[in-house]
Short mmCIF file of C-alpha atoms in Angstrom, two decimals:
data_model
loop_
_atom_site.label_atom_id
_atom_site.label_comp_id
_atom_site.label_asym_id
_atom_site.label_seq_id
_atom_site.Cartn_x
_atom_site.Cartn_y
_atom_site.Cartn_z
CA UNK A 1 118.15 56.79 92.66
CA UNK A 2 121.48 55.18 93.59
CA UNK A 3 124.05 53.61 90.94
CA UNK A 4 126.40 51.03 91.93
CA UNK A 5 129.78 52.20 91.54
CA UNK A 6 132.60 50.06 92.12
CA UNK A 7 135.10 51.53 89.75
CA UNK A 8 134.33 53.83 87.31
CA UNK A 9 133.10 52.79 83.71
CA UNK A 10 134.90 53.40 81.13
CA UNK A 11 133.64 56.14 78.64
CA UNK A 12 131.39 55.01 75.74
CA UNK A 13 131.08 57.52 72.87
CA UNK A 14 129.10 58.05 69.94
CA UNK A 15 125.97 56.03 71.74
CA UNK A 16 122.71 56.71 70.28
CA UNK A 17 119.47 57.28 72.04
CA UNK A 18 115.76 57.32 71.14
CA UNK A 19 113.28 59.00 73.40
CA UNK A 20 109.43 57.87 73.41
CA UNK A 21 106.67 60.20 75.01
CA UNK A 22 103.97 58.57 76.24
CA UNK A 23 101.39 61.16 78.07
CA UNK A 24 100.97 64.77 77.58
CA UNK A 25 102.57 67.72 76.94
CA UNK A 26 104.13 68.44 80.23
CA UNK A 27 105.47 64.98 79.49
CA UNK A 28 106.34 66.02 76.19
CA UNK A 29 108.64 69.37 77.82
CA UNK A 30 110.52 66.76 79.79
CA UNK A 31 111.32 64.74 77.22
CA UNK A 32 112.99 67.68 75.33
CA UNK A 33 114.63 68.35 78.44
CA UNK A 34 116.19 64.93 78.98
CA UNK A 35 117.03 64.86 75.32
CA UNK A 36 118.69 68.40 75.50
CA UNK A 37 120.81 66.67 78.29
CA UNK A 38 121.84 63.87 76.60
CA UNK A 39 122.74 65.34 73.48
CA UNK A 40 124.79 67.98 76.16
CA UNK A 41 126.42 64.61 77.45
CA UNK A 42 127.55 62.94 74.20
CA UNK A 43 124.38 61.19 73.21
CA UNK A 44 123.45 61.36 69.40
CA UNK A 45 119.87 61.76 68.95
CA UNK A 46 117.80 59.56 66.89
CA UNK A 47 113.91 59.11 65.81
CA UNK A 48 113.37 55.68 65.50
CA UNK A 49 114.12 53.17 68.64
CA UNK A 50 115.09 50.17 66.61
CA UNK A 51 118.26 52.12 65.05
CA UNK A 52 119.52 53.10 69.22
CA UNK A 53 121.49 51.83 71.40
CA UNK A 54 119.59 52.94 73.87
CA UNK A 55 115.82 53.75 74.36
CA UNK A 56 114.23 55.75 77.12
CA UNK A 57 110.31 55.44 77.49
CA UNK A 58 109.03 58.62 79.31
CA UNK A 59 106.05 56.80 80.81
CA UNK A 60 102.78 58.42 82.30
CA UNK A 61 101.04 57.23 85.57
CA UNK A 62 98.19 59.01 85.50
CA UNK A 63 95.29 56.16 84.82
CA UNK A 64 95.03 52.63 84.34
CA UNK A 65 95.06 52.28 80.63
CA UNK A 66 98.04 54.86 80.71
CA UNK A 67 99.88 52.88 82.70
CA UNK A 68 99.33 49.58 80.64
CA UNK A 69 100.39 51.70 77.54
CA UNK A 70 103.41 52.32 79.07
CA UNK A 71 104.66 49.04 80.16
CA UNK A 72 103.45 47.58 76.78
CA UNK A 73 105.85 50.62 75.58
CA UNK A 74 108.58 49.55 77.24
CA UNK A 75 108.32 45.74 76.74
CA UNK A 76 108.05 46.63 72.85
CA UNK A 77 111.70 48.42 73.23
CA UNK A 78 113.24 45.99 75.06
CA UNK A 79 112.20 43.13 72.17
CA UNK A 80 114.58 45.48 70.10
CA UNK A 81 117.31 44.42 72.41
CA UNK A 82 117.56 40.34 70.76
CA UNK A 83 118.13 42.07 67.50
CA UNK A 84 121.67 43.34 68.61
CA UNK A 85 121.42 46.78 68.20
CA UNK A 86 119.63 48.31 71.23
CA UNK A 87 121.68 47.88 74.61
CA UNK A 88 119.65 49.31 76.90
CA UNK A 89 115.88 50.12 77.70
CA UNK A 90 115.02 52.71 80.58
CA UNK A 91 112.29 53.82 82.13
CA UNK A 92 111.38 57.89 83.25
CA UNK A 93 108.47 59.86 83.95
CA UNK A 94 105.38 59.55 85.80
CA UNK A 95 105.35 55.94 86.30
CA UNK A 96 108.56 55.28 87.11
CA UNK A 97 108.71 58.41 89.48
CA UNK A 98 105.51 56.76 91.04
CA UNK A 99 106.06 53.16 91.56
CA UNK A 100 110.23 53.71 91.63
CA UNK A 101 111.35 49.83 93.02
CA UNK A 102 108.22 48.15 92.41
CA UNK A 103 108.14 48.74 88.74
CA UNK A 104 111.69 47.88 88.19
CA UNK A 105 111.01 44.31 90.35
CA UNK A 106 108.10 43.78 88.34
CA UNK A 107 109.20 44.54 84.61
CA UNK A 108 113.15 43.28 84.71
CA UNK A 109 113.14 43.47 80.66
CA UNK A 110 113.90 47.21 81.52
CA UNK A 111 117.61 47.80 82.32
CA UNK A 112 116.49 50.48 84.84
CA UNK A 113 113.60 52.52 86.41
CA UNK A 114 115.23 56.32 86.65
CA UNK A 115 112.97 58.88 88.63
CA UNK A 116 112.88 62.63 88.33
CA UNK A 117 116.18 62.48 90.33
CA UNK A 118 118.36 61.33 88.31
CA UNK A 119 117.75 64.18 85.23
CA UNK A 120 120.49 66.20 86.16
CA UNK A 121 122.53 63.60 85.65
CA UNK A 122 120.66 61.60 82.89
CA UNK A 123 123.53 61.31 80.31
CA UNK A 124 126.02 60.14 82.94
CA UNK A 125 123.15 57.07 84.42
CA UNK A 126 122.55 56.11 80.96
CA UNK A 127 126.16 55.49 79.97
CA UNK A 128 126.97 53.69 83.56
CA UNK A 129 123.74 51.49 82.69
CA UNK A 130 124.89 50.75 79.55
CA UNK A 131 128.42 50.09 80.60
CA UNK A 132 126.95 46.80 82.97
CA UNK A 133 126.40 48.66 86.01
CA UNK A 134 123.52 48.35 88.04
CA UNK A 135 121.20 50.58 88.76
CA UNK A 136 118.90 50.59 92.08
CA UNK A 137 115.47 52.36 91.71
CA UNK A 138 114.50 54.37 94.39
CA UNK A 139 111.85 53.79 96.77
CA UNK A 140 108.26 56.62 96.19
CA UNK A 141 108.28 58.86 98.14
CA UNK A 142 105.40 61.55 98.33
CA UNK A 143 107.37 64.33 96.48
CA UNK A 144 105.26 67.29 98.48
CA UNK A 145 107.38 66.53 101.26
CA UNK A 146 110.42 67.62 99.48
CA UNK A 147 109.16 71.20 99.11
CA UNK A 148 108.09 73.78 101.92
CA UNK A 149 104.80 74.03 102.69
CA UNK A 150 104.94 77.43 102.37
CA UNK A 151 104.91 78.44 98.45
CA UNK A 152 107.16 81.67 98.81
CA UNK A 153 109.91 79.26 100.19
CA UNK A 154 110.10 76.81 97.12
CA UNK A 155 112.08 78.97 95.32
CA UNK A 156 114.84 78.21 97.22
CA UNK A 157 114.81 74.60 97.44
CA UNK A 158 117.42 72.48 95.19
CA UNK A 159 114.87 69.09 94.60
CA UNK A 160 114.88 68.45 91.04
CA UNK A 161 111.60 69.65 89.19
CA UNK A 162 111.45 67.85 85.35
CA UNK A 163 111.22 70.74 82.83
CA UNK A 164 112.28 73.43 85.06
CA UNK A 165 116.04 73.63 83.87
CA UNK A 166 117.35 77.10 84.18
CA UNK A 167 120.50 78.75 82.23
CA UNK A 168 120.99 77.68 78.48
CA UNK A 169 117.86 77.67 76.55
CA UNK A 170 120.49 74.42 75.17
CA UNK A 171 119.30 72.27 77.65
CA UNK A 172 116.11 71.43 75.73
CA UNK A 173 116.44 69.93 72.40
CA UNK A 174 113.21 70.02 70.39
CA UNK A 175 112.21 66.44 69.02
CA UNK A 176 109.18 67.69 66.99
CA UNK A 177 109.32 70.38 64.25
CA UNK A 178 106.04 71.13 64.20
CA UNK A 179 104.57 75.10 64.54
CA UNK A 180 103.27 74.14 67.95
CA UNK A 181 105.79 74.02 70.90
CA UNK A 182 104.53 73.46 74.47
CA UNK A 183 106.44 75.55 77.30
CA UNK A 184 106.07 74.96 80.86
CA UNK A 185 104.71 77.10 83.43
CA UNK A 186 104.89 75.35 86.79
CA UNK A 187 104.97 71.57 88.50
CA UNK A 188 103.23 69.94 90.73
CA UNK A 189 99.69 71.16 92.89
CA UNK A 190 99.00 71.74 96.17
CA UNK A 191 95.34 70.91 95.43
CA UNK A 192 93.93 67.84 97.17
CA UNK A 193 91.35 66.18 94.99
CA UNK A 194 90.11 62.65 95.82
CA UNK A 195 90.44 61.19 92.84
CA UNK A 196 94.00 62.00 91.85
CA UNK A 197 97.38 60.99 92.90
CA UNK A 198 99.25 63.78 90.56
CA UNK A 199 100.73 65.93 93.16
CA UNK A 200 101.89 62.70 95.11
CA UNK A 201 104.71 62.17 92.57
CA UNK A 202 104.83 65.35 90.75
CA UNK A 203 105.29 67.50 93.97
CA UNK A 204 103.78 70.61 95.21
CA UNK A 205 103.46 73.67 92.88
CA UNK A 206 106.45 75.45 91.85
CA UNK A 207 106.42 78.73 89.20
CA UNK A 208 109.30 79.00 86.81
CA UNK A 209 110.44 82.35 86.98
CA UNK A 210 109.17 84.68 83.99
CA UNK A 211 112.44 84.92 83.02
CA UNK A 212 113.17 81.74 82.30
CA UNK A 213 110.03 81.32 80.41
CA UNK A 214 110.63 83.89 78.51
CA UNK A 215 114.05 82.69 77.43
CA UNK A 216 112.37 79.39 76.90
CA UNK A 217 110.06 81.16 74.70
CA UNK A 218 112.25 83.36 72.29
CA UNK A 219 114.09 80.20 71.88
CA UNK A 220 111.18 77.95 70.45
CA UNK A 221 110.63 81.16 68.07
CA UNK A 222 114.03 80.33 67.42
CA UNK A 223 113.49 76.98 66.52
CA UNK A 224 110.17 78.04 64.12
CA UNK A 225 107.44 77.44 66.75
CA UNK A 226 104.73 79.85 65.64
CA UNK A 227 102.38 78.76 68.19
CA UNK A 228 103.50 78.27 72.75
CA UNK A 229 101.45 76.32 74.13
CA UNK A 230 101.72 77.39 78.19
CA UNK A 231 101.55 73.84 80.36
CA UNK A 232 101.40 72.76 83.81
CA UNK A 233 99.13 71.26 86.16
CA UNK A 234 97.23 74.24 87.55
CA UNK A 235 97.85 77.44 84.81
CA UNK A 236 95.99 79.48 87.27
CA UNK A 237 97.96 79.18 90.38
CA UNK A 238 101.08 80.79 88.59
CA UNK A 239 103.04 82.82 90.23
CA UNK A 240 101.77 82.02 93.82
CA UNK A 241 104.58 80.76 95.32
CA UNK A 242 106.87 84.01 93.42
CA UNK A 243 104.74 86.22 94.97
CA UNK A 244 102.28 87.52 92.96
CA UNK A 245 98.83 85.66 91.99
CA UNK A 246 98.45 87.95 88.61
CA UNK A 247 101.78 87.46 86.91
CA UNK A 248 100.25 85.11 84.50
CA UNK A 249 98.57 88.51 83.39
CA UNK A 250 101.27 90.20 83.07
CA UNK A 251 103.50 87.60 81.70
CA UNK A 252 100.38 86.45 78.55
CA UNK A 253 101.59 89.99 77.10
CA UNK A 254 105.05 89.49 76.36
CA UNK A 255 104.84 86.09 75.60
CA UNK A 256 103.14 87.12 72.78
CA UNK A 257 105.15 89.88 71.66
CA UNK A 258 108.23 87.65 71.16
CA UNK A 259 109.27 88.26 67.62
CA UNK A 260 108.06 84.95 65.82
CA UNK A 261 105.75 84.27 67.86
CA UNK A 262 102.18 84.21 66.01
CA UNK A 263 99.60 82.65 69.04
CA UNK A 264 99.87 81.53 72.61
CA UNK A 265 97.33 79.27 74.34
CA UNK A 266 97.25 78.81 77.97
CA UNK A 267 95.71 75.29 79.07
CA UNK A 268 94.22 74.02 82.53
CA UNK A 269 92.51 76.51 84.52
CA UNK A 270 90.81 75.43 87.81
CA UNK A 271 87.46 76.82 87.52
CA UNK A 272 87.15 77.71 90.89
CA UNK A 273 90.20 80.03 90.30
CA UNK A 274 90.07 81.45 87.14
CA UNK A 275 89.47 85.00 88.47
CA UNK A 276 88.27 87.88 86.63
CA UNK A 277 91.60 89.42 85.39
CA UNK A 278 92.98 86.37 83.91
CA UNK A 279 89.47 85.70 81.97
CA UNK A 280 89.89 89.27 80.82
CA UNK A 281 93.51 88.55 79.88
CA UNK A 282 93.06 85.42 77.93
CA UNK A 283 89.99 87.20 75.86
CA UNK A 284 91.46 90.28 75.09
CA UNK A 285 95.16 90.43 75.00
CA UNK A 286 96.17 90.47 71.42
CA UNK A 287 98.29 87.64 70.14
CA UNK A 288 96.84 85.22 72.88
CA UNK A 289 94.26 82.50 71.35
CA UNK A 290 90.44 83.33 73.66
CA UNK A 291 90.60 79.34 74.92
CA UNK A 292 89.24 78.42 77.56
CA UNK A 293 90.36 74.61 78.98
CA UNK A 294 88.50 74.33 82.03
CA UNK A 295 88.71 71.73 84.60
CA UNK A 296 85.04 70.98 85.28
CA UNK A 297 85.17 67.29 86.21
CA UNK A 298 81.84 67.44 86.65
CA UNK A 299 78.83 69.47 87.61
CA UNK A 300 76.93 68.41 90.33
CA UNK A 301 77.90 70.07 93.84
CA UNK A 302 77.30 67.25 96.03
CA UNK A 303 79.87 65.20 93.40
CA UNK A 304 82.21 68.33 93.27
CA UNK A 305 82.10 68.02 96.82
CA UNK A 306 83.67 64.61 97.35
CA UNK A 307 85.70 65.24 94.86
CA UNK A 308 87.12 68.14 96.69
CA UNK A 309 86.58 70.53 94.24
CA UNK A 310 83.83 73.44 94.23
CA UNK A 311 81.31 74.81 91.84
CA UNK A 312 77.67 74.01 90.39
CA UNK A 313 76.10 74.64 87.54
CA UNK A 314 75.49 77.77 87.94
CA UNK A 315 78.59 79.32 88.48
CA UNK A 316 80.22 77.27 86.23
CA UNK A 317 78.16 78.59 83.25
CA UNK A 318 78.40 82.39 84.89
CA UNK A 319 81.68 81.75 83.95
CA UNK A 320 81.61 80.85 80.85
CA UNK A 321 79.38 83.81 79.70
CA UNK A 322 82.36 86.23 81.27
CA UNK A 323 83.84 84.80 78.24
CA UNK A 324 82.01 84.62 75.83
CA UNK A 325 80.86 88.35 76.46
CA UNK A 326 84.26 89.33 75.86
CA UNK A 327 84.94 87.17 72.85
CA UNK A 328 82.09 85.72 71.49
CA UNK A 329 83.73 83.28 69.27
CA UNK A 330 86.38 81.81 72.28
CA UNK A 331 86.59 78.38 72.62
CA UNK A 332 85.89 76.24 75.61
CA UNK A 333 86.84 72.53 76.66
CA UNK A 334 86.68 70.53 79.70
CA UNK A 335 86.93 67.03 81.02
CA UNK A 336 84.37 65.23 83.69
CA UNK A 337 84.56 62.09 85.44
CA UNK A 338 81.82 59.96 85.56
CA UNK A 339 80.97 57.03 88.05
CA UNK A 340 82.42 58.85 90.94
CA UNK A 341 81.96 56.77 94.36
CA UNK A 342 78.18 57.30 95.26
CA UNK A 343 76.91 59.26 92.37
CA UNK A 344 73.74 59.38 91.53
CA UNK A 345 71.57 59.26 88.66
CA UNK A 346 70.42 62.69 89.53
CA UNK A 347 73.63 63.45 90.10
CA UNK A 348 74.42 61.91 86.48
CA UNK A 349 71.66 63.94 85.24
CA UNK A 350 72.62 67.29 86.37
CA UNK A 351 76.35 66.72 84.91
CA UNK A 352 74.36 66.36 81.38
CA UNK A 353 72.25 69.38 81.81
CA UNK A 354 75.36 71.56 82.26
CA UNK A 355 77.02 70.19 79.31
CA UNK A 356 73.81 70.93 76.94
CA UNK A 357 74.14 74.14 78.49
CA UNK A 358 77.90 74.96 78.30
CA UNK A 359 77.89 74.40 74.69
CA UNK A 360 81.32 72.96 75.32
CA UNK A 361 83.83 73.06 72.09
CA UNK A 362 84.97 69.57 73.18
CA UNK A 363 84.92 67.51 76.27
CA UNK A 364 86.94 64.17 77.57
CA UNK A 365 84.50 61.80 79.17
CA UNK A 366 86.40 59.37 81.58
CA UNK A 367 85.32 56.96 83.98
CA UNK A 368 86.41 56.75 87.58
CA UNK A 369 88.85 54.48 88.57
CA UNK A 370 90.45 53.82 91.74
CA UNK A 371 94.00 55.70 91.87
CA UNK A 372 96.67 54.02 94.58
CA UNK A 373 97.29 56.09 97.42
CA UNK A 374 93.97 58.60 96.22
CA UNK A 375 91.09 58.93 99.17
CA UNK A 376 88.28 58.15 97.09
CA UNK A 377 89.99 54.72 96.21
CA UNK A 378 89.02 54.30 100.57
CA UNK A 379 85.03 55.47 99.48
CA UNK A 380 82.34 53.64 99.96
CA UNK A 381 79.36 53.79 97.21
CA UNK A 382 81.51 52.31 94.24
CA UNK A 383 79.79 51.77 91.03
CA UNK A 384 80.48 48.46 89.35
CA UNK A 385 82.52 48.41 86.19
CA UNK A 386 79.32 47.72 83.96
CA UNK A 387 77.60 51.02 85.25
CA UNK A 388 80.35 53.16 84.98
CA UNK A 389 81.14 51.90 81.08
CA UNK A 390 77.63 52.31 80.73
CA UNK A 391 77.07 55.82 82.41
CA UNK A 392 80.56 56.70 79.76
CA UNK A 393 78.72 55.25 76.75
CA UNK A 394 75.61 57.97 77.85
CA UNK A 395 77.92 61.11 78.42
CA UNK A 396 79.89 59.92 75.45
CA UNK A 397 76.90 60.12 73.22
CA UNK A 398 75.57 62.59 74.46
CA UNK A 399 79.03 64.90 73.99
CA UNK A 400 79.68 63.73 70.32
CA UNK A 401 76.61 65.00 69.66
CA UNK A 402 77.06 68.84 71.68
CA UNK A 403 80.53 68.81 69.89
CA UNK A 404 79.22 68.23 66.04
CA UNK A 405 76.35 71.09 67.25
CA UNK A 406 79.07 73.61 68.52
CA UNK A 407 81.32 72.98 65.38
CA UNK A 408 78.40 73.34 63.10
CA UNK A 409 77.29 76.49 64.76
CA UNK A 410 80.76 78.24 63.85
CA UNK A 411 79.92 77.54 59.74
CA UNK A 412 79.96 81.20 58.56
CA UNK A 413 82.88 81.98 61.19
CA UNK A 414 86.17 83.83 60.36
CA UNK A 415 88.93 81.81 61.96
CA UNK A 416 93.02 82.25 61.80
CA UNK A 417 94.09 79.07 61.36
CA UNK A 418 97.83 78.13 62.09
CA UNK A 419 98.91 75.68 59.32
CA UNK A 420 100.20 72.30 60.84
CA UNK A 421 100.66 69.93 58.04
CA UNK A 422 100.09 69.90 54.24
CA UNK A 423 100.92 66.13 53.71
CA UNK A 424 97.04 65.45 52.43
CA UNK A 425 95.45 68.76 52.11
CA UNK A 426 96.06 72.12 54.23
CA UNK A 427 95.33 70.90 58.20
CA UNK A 428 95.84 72.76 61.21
CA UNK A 429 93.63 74.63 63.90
CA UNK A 430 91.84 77.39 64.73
CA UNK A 431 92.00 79.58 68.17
CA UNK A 432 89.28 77.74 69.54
CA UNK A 433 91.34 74.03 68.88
CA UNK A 434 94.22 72.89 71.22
CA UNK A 435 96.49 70.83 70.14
CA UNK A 436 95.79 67.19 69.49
CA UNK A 437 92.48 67.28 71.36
CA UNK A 438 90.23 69.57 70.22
CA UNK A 439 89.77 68.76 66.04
CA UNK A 440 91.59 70.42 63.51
CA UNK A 441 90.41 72.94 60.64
CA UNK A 442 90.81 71.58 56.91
CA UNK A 443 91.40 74.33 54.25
CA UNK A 444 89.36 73.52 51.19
CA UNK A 445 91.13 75.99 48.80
CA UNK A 446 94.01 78.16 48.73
CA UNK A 447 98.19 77.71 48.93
CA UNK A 448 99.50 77.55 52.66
CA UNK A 449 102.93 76.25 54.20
CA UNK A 450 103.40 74.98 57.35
CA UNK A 451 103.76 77.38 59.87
CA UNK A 452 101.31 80.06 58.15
CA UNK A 453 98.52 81.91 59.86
CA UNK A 454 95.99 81.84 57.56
CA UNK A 455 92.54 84.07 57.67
CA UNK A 456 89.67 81.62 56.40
CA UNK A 457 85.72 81.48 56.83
CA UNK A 458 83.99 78.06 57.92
CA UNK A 459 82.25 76.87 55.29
CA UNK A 460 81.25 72.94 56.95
CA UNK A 461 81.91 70.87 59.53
CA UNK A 462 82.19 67.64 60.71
CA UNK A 463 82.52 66.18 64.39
CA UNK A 464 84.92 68.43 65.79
CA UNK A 465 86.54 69.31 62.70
CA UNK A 466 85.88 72.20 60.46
CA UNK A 467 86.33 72.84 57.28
CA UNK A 468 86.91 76.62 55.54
CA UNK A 469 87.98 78.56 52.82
CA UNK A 470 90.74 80.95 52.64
CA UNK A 471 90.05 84.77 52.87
#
């Protein structure tokens, strides 16, 4: 995370600087953050990399094809650089965070691999980087390290966590005007599954204060978001390390009493710790969208097992029913992983019998792949790559088909749907649709602007998507 000096460089104003977002919507929060900074430090913010001077590529580390997206991300910016406007290419985020020195020796068309670091001082890297000087990644590091082990103590630590800032709402500077604006909850997890390196680079689990997410939040209303979309790694840990395991309870209320504010959606529960109260919460509490986005991964106890995870089928789907008894229309989603190290075609064949159970909204069907530094990479039992594709094609089948059911079994539904676009027809979602992920709603009749709340009846559907007519 060290830049070579020497002598200072000499100030360069009126740079411009385009940030791409590869990744989710944490990833999407830190981009806002970093551009908030910049902007702060005398960058001038534009949309499309080819007309900046500089480009920074927030990567994501999380799988194999992620990370291939990202370097073919950053190799397309740094092609921008032999047509004599862009100076600089730089890499942030997950990837760069995770592989720090080795990325930067292995991709030298990027000027420089920043990690999580150097945010607080973003603006002031970038302009040294683009004034010639060189800039030495760091070396990964397991970022748990940097935090107590103990979660009431992390409060007090002063290691940089992406998308925490504190103070001036200022420091984030929105880069999409959409309806929908995601808001951060907490970093990092102090869960250990197998399969995933996450809290290796992101850190343990750190809260953001209420307060700061609710300054966060009256701010996006601010800025028209109709719609807060709460993020982090593990929703239902918040609050653990601030002392109390319920504030996400408390806090779901007054979220969505902020004046503007029309629906707030909390994604990624763990399953196993979705408790009562917050179940209750999420269903009931007026102004908050009934969504469930559980963390399944799959469904079979023995596989749950070695993933280091808990559950079965049956409590899984007790769960579910909480729900649905207290809103009968909520919607669910999940993701599995199939071709875990020694699973079984029984194994297989119980994940499928939960998911024509569940009757799952939507559900992302990935394959396992070995993650550096992850214990099941170590496992014994691996499938070949042939099996696994083909076990993905099954589940993948078999899911399109649950999803078109559960979208056709909400025709005759009333729905609010928040308006996202009206480019080709009225499109946005219903409570029951996340963003990007989950389908949208189509209106078929009526007026709407972006932005509006619209009651509406489904009248068809396709796939995921529905279709309805305005009330």
């Amino acid at each position: 995370m060290t830049t070579d000096t020497g002598s200072p460089a000499a100030p360069i104003s009126g740079l411009s600087v385009a940030m791409v977002t590869l990744g989710c919507a944490r990833n999407e929060v830190d981009s806002e953050e970093l551009a908030g900074r910049l902007e702060a430090g005398g960058f001038r913010l534009v949309t499309d990399p080819a007309d900046a001077d500089t480009v920074v590529v927030n990567t994501c580390g999380f799988v194999e094809q992620a990370k291939k997206d990202s370097v073919d991300t950053l190799l397309e910016a740094a092609d921008l650089k032999s047509s004599g406007r862009t100076q600089a290419v730089v890499a942030v985020g997950c990837m760069a965070e995770r592989y720090g020195k080795e990325l930067a020796d292995s991709l030298p068309e990027a000027d420089a691999v920043l990690g999580f670091d150097d945010y607080p001082d973003i603006a002031d890297r970038l302009r040294s980087i683009v004034a010639g000087e060189q800039h030495h990644a760091h070396t990964p590091q397991d970022r748990r390290l940097l935090l107590p082990i103990t979660p009431v103590e992390r409060s007090l630590s002063t290691t940089p966590v992406p998308g925490h800032a504190s103070g001036p709402a200022s420091l984030r500077r929105r880069l999409d005007a959409g309806p929908t604006a995601s808001l951060k909850l907490a970093s990092g997890c102090d869960r250990r599954c197998t399969f995933c390196a996450i809290p290796s680079f992101r850190g343990s689990f750190v809260s953001r204060r209420p307060s700061d997410v609710l300054q966060e939040a009256r701010w996006l209303a601010e800025q028209g978001a109709r719609e807060l979309f709460l993020v982090s790694e593990n929703s239902t840990s918040y609050g653990k390390d601030l002392g109390d395991l319920r504030l996400l309870e408390t806090l779901l209320p007054e979220l969505a009493a902020v004046d503007g504010i029309a629906r707030v959606r909390v994604s990624y529960l763990q399953p196993a710790e979705t408790r009562p109260g917050l179940v209750e919460a999420i269903a009931r509490t007026p102004g908050v969208a009934p969504y469930f986005d559980l963390s399944f991964q799959h469904a079979s106890a023995t596989v749950l097992r070695r993933m280091r995870r808990f559950g079965d089928p049956e409590t899984f789907l007790e769960l579910l029913e909480r729900a649905r008894a207290l809103a009968p229309t909520a919607g669910a989603r999940s993701n599995v992983i199939v071709g875990f190290p020694g699973e079984t075609e029984e194994e297989l064949e119980t994940l499928c019998d939960f998911l024509v159970a569940a009757r799952l909204d939507v559900t992302g069907v990935f394959g396992y792949s070995d993650e550096d530094g992850t214990e099941a990479a170590t496992y014994d039992g691996k499938l070949d790559e042939d099996e696994i594709r083909a076990r993905v094609d099954h589940v993948t089948g078999l899911v399109e088909e649950l999803t078109a059911q559960r979208a056709a079994d909400r025709i005759g539904e009333e729905v609010e749907v928040l308006v996202e676009s009206t480019d080709d027809g009225v499109e946005g979602r219903s409570a029951h649709q996340g963003p990007e992920v989950d389908g949208s709603t189509y209106l078929v009749d009526g007026d709407a602007q972006v932005g509006d709340l619209v009651r509406a009846v489904v009248v068809d559907s396709e796939g995921a998507d529905l279709y309805a007519r305005a009330l």
